[in-house]
mmCIF file of the C-alpha atoms, coordinates in Angstrom:
data_MODEL
# 
_entry.id   MODEL 
# 
loop_
_atom_site.group_PDB 
_atom_site.id 
_atom_site.type_symbol 
_atom_site.label_atom_id 
_atom_site.label_alt_id 
_atom_site.label_comp_id 
_atom_site.label_asym_id 
_atom_site.label_entity_id 
_atom_site.label_seq_id 
_atom_site.pdbx_PDB_ins_code 
_atom_site.Cartn_x 
_atom_site.Cartn_y 
_atom_site.Cartn_z 
_atom_site.occupancy 
_atom_site.B_iso_or_equiv 
_atom_site.pdbx_formal_charge 
_atom_site.auth_seq_id 
_atom_site.auth_comp_id 
_atom_site.auth_asym_id 
_atom_site.auth_atom_id 
_atom_site.pdbx_PDB_model_num 
ATOM 1   C CA . MET A 1 1   ? 9.714   -52.700 -15.594 1.00 0.00 ? 1   MET A CA 1 
ATOM 2   C CA . SER A 1 2   ? 12.895  -51.601 -13.699 1.00 0.00 ? 2   SER A CA 1 
ATOM 3   C CA . ASP A 1 3   ? 15.253  -51.960 -16.819 1.00 0.00 ? 3   ASP A CA 1 
ATOM 4   C CA . PHE A 1 4   ? 12.868  -49.647 -18.624 1.00 0.00 ? 4   PHE A CA 1 
ATOM 5   C CA . PHE A 1 5   ? 12.922  -46.986 -15.668 1.00 0.00 ? 5   PHE A CA 1 
ATOM 6   C CA . PHE A 1 6   ? 16.590  -47.357 -15.184 1.00 0.00 ? 6   PHE A CA 1 
ATOM 7   C CA . GLY A 1 7   ? 17.041  -46.936 -18.897 1.00 0.00 ? 7   GLY A CA 1 
ATOM 8   C CA . VAL A 1 8   ? 14.766  -43.792 -18.886 1.00 0.00 ? 8   VAL A CA 1 
ATOM 9   C CA . ILE A 1 9   ? 16.508  -42.062 -16.123 1.00 0.00 ? 9   ILE A CA 1 
ATOM 10  C CA . THR A 1 10  ? 19.934  -42.800 -17.234 1.00 0.00 ? 10  THR A CA 1 
ATOM 11  C CA . HIS A 1 11  ? 19.376  -41.577 -20.973 1.00 0.00 ? 11  HIS A CA 1 
ATOM 12  C CA . PRO A 1 12  ? 21.128  -38.247 -21.804 1.00 0.00 ? 12  PRO A CA 1 
ATOM 13  C CA . ALA A 1 13  ? 17.796  -36.607 -22.931 1.00 0.00 ? 13  ALA A CA 1 
ATOM 14  C CA . PHE A 1 14  ? 16.351  -37.272 -19.519 1.00 0.00 ? 14  PHE A CA 1 
ATOM 15  C CA . GLY A 1 15  ? 19.249  -35.385 -17.830 1.00 0.00 ? 15  GLY A CA 1 
ATOM 16  C CA . LEU A 1 16  ? 18.955  -32.460 -20.199 1.00 0.00 ? 16  LEU A CA 1 
ATOM 17  C CA . ALA A 1 17  ? 15.190  -32.331 -19.683 1.00 0.00 ? 17  ALA A CA 1 
ATOM 18  C CA . THR A 1 18  ? 15.608  -32.379 -16.042 1.00 0.00 ? 18  THR A CA 1 
ATOM 19  C CA . ALA A 1 19  ? 18.246  -29.688 -16.181 1.00 0.00 ? 19  ALA A CA 1 
ATOM 20  C CA . ALA A 1 20  ? 16.140  -27.330 -18.229 1.00 0.00 ? 20  ALA A CA 1 
ATOM 21  C CA . ILE A 1 21  ? 13.090  -27.834 -15.873 1.00 0.00 ? 21  ILE A CA 1 
ATOM 22  C CA . GLY A 1 22  ? 15.437  -27.064 -12.835 1.00 0.00 ? 22  GLY A CA 1 
ATOM 23  C CA . PHE A 1 23  ? 16.644  -23.987 -14.726 1.00 0.00 ? 23  PHE A CA 1 
ATOM 24  C CA . LEU A 1 24  ? 13.425  -22.707 -15.346 1.00 0.00 ? 24  LEU A CA 1 
ATOM 25  C CA . ALA A 1 25  ? 12.014  -23.352 -11.867 1.00 0.00 ? 25  ALA A CA 1 
ATOM 26  C CA . GLY A 1 26  ? 15.201  -21.691 -10.460 1.00 0.00 ? 26  GLY A CA 1 
ATOM 27  C CA . HIS A 1 27  ? 14.679  -18.592 -12.848 1.00 0.00 ? 27  HIS A CA 1 
ATOM 28  C CA . PHE A 1 28  ? 10.935  -18.027 -12.012 1.00 0.00 ? 28  PHE A CA 1 
ATOM 29  C CA . LEU A 1 29  ? 11.794  -18.386 -8.425  1.00 0.00 ? 29  LEU A CA 1 
ATOM 30  C CA . SER A 1 30  ? 14.509  -15.725 -8.574  1.00 0.00 ? 30  SER A CA 1 
ATOM 31  C CA . ILE A 1 31  ? 12.422  -13.503 -10.434 1.00 0.00 ? 31  ILE A CA 1 
ATOM 32  C CA . GLY A 1 32  ? 9.533   -13.720 -7.767  1.00 0.00 ? 32  GLY A CA 1 
ATOM 33  C CA . ARG A 1 33  ? 12.197  -13.063 -5.167  1.00 0.00 ? 33  ARG A CA 1 
ATOM 34  C CA . ASP A 1 34  ? 13.223  -9.759  -6.904  1.00 0.00 ? 34  ASP A CA 1 
ATOM 35  C CA . ARG A 1 35  ? 9.667   -8.745  -7.381  1.00 0.00 ? 35  ARG A CA 1 
ATOM 36  C CA . ARG A 1 36  ? 8.856   -9.515  -3.575  1.00 0.00 ? 36  ARG A CA 1 
ATOM 37  C CA . ASN A 1 37  ? 11.999  -7.609  -2.602  1.00 0.00 ? 37  ASN A CA 1 
ATOM 38  C CA . GLU A 1 38  ? 11.153  -4.567  -4.953  1.00 0.00 ? 38  GLU A CA 1 
ATOM 39  C CA . PHE A 1 39  ? 7.554   -4.578  -3.476  1.00 0.00 ? 39  PHE A CA 1 
ATOM 40  C CA . ASN A 1 40  ? 8.785   -4.705  0.193   1.00 0.00 ? 40  ASN A CA 1 
ATOM 41  C CA . ALA A 1 41  ? 11.240  -1.735  -0.463  1.00 0.00 ? 41  ALA A CA 1 
ATOM 42  C CA . ALA A 1 42  ? 8.491   0.375   -2.035  1.00 0.00 ? 42  ALA A CA 1 
ATOM 43  C CA . ALA A 1 43  ? 5.969   -0.660  0.656   1.00 0.00 ? 43  ALA A CA 1 
ATOM 44  C CA . ALA A 1 44  ? 8.432   0.421   3.388   1.00 0.00 ? 44  ALA A CA 1 
ATOM 45  C CA . ILE A 1 45  ? 8.739   3.821   2.074   1.00 0.00 ? 45  ILE A CA 1 
ATOM 46  C CA . PHE A 1 46  ? 4.805   3.983   1.698   1.00 0.00 ? 46  PHE A CA 1 
ATOM 47  C CA . ARG A 1 47  ? 4.288   2.845   5.148   1.00 0.00 ? 47  ARG A CA 1 
ATOM 48  C CA . THR A 1 48  ? 6.786   4.942   6.749   1.00 0.00 ? 48  THR A CA 1 
ATOM 49  C CA . SER A 1 49  ? 5.120   7.900   5.012   1.00 0.00 ? 49  SER A CA 1 
ATOM 50  C CA . PHE A 1 50  ? 1.627   7.181   6.389   1.00 0.00 ? 50  PHE A CA 1 
ATOM 51  C CA . ASN A 1 51  ? 2.934   5.868   9.734   1.00 0.00 ? 51  ASN A CA 1 
ATOM 52  C CA . VAL A 1 52  ? 4.332   9.371   10.417  1.00 0.00 ? 52  VAL A CA 1 
ATOM 53  C CA . ALA A 1 53  ? 1.146   11.022  9.827   1.00 0.00 ? 53  ALA A CA 1 
ATOM 54  C CA . LYS A 1 54  ? -0.966  8.378   11.823  1.00 0.00 ? 54  LYS A CA 1 
ATOM 55  C CA . ARG A 1 55  ? 1.367   8.936   14.831  1.00 0.00 ? 55  ARG A CA 1 
ATOM 56  C CA . ARG A 1 56  ? 1.060   12.668  14.666  1.00 0.00 ? 56  ARG A CA 1 
ATOM 57  C CA . ILE A 1 57  ? -2.761  12.385  14.509  1.00 0.00 ? 57  ILE A CA 1 
ATOM 58  C CA . GLU A 1 58  ? -2.862  9.868   17.306  1.00 0.00 ? 58  GLU A CA 1 
ATOM 59  C CA . ALA A 1 59  ? -0.592  12.091  19.466  1.00 0.00 ? 59  ALA A CA 1 
ATOM 60  C CA . GLY A 1 60  ? -3.422  14.689  19.283  1.00 0.00 ? 60  GLY A CA 1 
ATOM 61  C CA . GLU A 1 61  ? -2.558  16.990  16.327  1.00 0.00 ? 61  GLU A CA 1 
ATOM 62  C CA . SER A 1 62  ? -5.305  18.139  14.008  1.00 0.00 ? 62  SER A CA 1 
ATOM 63  C CA . SER A 1 63  ? -6.160  15.744  11.465  1.00 0.00 ? 63  SER A CA 1 
ATOM 64  C CA . ALA A 1 64  ? -6.558  18.623  8.927   1.00 0.00 ? 64  ALA A CA 1 
ATOM 65  C CA . THR A 1 65  ? -3.256  20.036  9.683   1.00 0.00 ? 65  THR A CA 1 
ATOM 66  C CA . VAL A 1 66  ? -1.435  16.563  9.558   1.00 0.00 ? 66  VAL A CA 1 
ATOM 67  C CA . ILE A 1 67  ? -3.108  15.600  6.234   1.00 0.00 ? 67  ILE A CA 1 
ATOM 68  C CA . ASN A 1 68  ? -2.361  18.661  4.714   1.00 0.00 ? 68  ASN A CA 1 
ATOM 69  C CA . ASP A 1 69  ? 1.398   18.789  5.962   1.00 0.00 ? 69  ASP A CA 1 
ATOM 70  C CA . GLU A 1 70  ? 1.871   15.215  4.862   1.00 0.00 ? 70  GLU A CA 1 
ATOM 71  C CA . PHE A 1 71  ? -0.023  15.074  1.676   1.00 0.00 ? 71  PHE A CA 1 
ATOM 72  C CA . LEU A 1 72  ? 2.658   15.741  -0.972  1.00 0.00 ? 72  LEU A CA 1 
ATOM 73  C CA . ARG A 1 73  ? 4.818   13.121  0.581   1.00 0.00 ? 73  ARG A CA 1 
ATOM 74  C CA . HIS A 1 74  ? 1.885   10.710  0.662   1.00 0.00 ? 74  HIS A CA 1 
ATOM 75  C CA . ASP A 1 75  ? 0.959   11.519  -2.988  1.00 0.00 ? 75  ASP A CA 1 
ATOM 76  C CA . GLU A 1 76  ? 4.555   10.796  -4.048  1.00 0.00 ? 76  GLU A CA 1 
ATOM 77  C CA . ALA A 1 77  ? 4.865   7.616   -1.982  1.00 0.00 ? 77  ALA A CA 1 
ATOM 78  C CA . MET A 1 78  ? 1.394   6.506   -3.640  1.00 0.00 ? 78  MET A CA 1 
ATOM 79  C CA . ARG A 1 79  ? 2.823   7.293   -7.085  1.00 0.00 ? 79  ARG A CA 1 
ATOM 80  C CA . ASN A 1 80  ? 6.032   5.009   -6.486  1.00 0.00 ? 80  ASN A CA 1 
ATOM 81  C CA . PHE A 1 81  ? 3.895   2.387   -4.966  1.00 0.00 ? 81  PHE A CA 1 
ATOM 82  C CA . ALA A 1 82  ? 0.905   1.953   -6.934  1.00 0.00 ? 82  ALA A CA 1 
ATOM 83  C CA . HIS A 1 83  ? 2.793   0.303   -10.011 1.00 0.00 ? 83  HIS A CA 1 
ATOM 84  C CA . GLN A 1 84  ? 3.400   -2.800  -7.536  1.00 0.00 ? 84  GLN A CA 1 
ATOM 85  C CA . HIS A 1 85  ? -0.139  -3.787  -7.762  1.00 0.00 ? 85  HIS A CA 1 
ATOM 86  C CA . LYS A 1 86  ? -2.184  -5.233  -10.507 1.00 0.00 ? 86  LYS A CA 1 
ATOM 87  C CA . GLY A 1 87  ? -5.651  -5.884  -11.470 1.00 0.00 ? 87  GLY A CA 1 
ATOM 88  C CA . ARG A 1 88  ? -8.324  -6.019  -8.794  1.00 0.00 ? 88  ARG A CA 1 
ATOM 89  C CA . THR A 1 89  ? -5.932  -5.042  -6.085  1.00 0.00 ? 89  THR A CA 1 
ATOM 90  C CA . LEU A 1 90  ? -4.909  -1.996  -8.082  1.00 0.00 ? 90  LEU A CA 1 
ATOM 91  C CA . ARG A 1 91  ? -8.299  -0.860  -8.462  1.00 0.00 ? 91  ARG A CA 1 
ATOM 92  C CA . ARG A 1 92  ? -9.289  -1.107  -4.680  1.00 0.00 ? 92  ARG A CA 1 
ATOM 93  C CA . PHE A 1 93  ? -5.973  0.535   -3.885  1.00 0.00 ? 93  PHE A CA 1 
ATOM 94  C CA . GLN A 1 94  ? -6.751  3.322   -6.325  1.00 0.00 ? 94  GLN A CA 1 
ATOM 95  C CA . GLN A 1 95  ? -10.387 3.752   -4.913  1.00 0.00 ? 95  GLN A CA 1 
ATOM 96  C CA . TYR A 1 96  ? -9.026  3.927   -1.455  1.00 0.00 ? 96  TYR A CA 1 
ATOM 97  C CA . TRP A 1 97  ? -6.541  6.508   -2.486  1.00 0.00 ? 97  TRP A CA 1 
ATOM 98  C CA . ALA A 1 98  ? -9.511  8.372   -4.011  1.00 0.00 ? 98  ALA A CA 1 
ATOM 99  C CA . GLU A 1 99  ? -11.376 8.467   -1.013  1.00 0.00 ? 99  GLU A CA 1 
ATOM 100 C CA . TYR A 1 100 ? -8.194  9.691   1.149   1.00 0.00 ? 100 TYR A CA 1 
ATOM 101 C CA . LYS A 1 101 ? -7.575  12.352  -1.506  1.00 0.00 ? 101 LYS A CA 1 
ATOM 102 C CA . GLN A 1 102 ? -11.191 13.236  -1.403  1.00 0.00 ? 102 GLN A CA 1 
ATOM 103 C CA . TYR A 1 103 ? -10.981 13.521  2.489   1.00 0.00 ? 103 TYR A CA 1 
ATOM 104 C CA . HIS A 1 104 ? -7.961  15.667  2.047   1.00 0.00 ? 104 HIS A CA 1 
ATOM 105 C CA . ASP A 1 105 ? -9.780  18.038  -0.370  1.00 0.00 ? 105 ASP A CA 1 
ATOM 106 C CA . ASP A 1 106 ? -12.793 18.185  2.106   1.00 0.00 ? 106 ASP A CA 1 
ATOM 107 C CA . MET A 1 107 ? -10.685 18.971  4.977   1.00 0.00 ? 107 MET A CA 1 
ATOM 108 C CA . CYS A 1 108 ? -7.983  21.043  3.695   1.00 0.00 ? 108 CYS A CA 1 
ATOM 109 C CA . ASN A 1 109 ? -9.312  22.962  0.744   1.00 0.00 ? 109 ASN A CA 1 
ATOM 110 C CA . ARG A 1 110 ? -12.408 24.350  2.057   1.00 0.00 ? 110 ARG A CA 1 
ATOM 111 C CA . SER A 1 111 ? -12.863 27.980  3.229   1.00 0.00 ? 111 SER A CA 1 
ATOM 112 C CA . ASP A 1 112 ? -15.744 26.877  5.523   1.00 0.00 ? 112 ASP A CA 1 
ATOM 113 C CA . GLU A 1 113 ? -14.578 28.259  9.086   1.00 0.00 ? 113 GLU A CA 1 
ATOM 114 C CA . SER A 1 114 ? -16.530 25.383  10.607  1.00 0.00 ? 114 SER A CA 1 
ATOM 115 C CA . VAL A 1 115 ? -13.621 23.140  9.475   1.00 0.00 ? 115 VAL A CA 1 
ATOM 116 C CA . PHE A 1 116 ? -11.328 24.775  12.017  1.00 0.00 ? 116 PHE A CA 1 
ATOM 117 C CA . TRP A 1 117 ? -13.712 26.411  14.491  1.00 0.00 ? 117 TRP A CA 1 
ATOM 118 C CA . PRO A 1 118 ? -16.760 24.171  15.050  1.00 0.00 ? 118 PRO A CA 1 
ATOM 119 C CA . PRO A 1 119 ? -19.782 25.964  16.628  1.00 0.00 ? 119 PRO A CA 1 
ATOM 120 C CA . GLU A 1 120 ? -20.169 23.236  19.408  1.00 0.00 ? 120 GLU A CA 1 
ATOM 121 C CA . GLY A 1 121 ? -18.509 20.093  20.482  1.00 0.00 ? 121 GLY A CA 1 
ATOM 122 C CA . GLU A 1 122 ? -15.126 21.062  19.421  1.00 0.00 ? 122 GLU A CA 1 
ATOM 123 C CA . SER A 1 123 ? -13.325 18.147  21.100  1.00 0.00 ? 123 SER A CA 1 
ATOM 124 C CA . GLN A 1 124 ? -15.849 15.611  19.978  1.00 0.00 ? 124 GLN A CA 1 
ATOM 125 C CA . LEU A 1 125 ? -15.720 16.787  16.341  1.00 0.00 ? 125 LEU A CA 1 
ATOM 126 C CA . THR A 1 126 ? -11.936 16.873  16.438  1.00 0.00 ? 126 THR A CA 1 
ATOM 127 C CA . ARG A 1 127 ? -11.778 13.367  17.809  1.00 0.00 ? 127 ARG A CA 1 
ATOM 128 C CA . LYS A 1 128 ? -14.273 12.081  15.166  1.00 0.00 ? 128 LYS A CA 1 
ATOM 129 C CA . ARG A 1 129 ? -12.002 13.573  12.468  1.00 0.00 ? 129 ARG A CA 1 
ATOM 130 C CA . GLN A 1 130 ? -8.790  12.013  13.851  1.00 0.00 ? 130 GLN A CA 1 
ATOM 131 C CA . ILE A 1 131 ? -10.767 8.643   13.878  1.00 0.00 ? 131 ILE A CA 1 
ATOM 132 C CA . VAL A 1 132 ? -11.853 9.076   10.241  1.00 0.00 ? 132 VAL A CA 1 
ATOM 133 C CA . ALA A 1 133 ? -8.337  10.065  9.222   1.00 0.00 ? 133 ALA A CA 1 
ATOM 134 C CA . THR A 1 134 ? -6.759  7.038   10.794  1.00 0.00 ? 134 THR A CA 1 
ATOM 135 C CA . ILE A 1 135 ? -9.389  4.870   9.166   1.00 0.00 ? 135 ILE A CA 1 
ATOM 136 C CA . TYR A 1 136 ? -8.326  6.070   5.641   1.00 0.00 ? 136 TYR A CA 1 
ATOM 137 C CA . ILE A 1 137 ? -4.799  5.618   6.401   1.00 0.00 ? 137 ILE A CA 1 
ATOM 138 C CA . ASP A 1 138 ? -5.283  2.155   7.663   1.00 0.00 ? 138 ASP A CA 1 
ATOM 139 C CA . LYS A 1 139 ? -7.109  1.216   4.643   1.00 0.00 ? 139 LYS A CA 1 
ATOM 140 C CA . LEU A 1 140 ? -4.125  2.349   2.483   1.00 0.00 ? 140 LEU A CA 1 
ATOM 141 C CA . LEU A 1 141 ? -1.668  0.549   4.883   1.00 0.00 ? 141 LEU A CA 1 
ATOM 142 C CA . LYS A 1 142 ? -3.549  -2.664  4.385   1.00 0.00 ? 142 LYS A CA 1 
ATOM 143 C CA . TYR A 1 143 ? -2.149  -2.623  0.803   1.00 0.00 ? 143 TYR A CA 1 
ATOM 144 C CA . ALA A 1 144 ? 1.605   -2.069  1.956   1.00 0.00 ? 144 ALA A CA 1 
ATOM 145 C CA . GLU A 1 145 ? 1.974   -5.193  4.299   1.00 0.00 ? 145 GLU A CA 1 
ATOM 146 C CA . HIS A 1 146 ? 5.296   -6.844  4.230   1.00 0.00 ? 146 HIS A CA 1 
ATOM 147 C CA . ARG A 1 147 ? 5.288   -10.056 1.840   1.00 0.00 ? 147 ARG A CA 1 
# 
């Protein structure tokens, strides 16, 4: 049995097959590394864009003002980042983006004066809006975690 095993591993075809398998494994690992690096670069831009808005909201600025100011940057970051996902993850990411976009539209594109001057409990309503805005941002940031 040992002669047979020794004969197989010393055969030139075995060496070529092993080299081919090693080449393919290394090739696929390097492709995976490149994709991961591309994802991390796009995710860093995406996270930076949203973290700026989140910090401004947590510092006490009006969530309507911050979301309105930052929305174009967020939209651009989303368009550059969305292609990094596939399948179910992409659908969930797009669903959370649609919720965030709807929140933006509700907060910033209304002519209702109660958005800016609520009749009562102004500080409580403002705090609630800040919490909702950070929840939407956190949902999106979950998809941009470092790999």
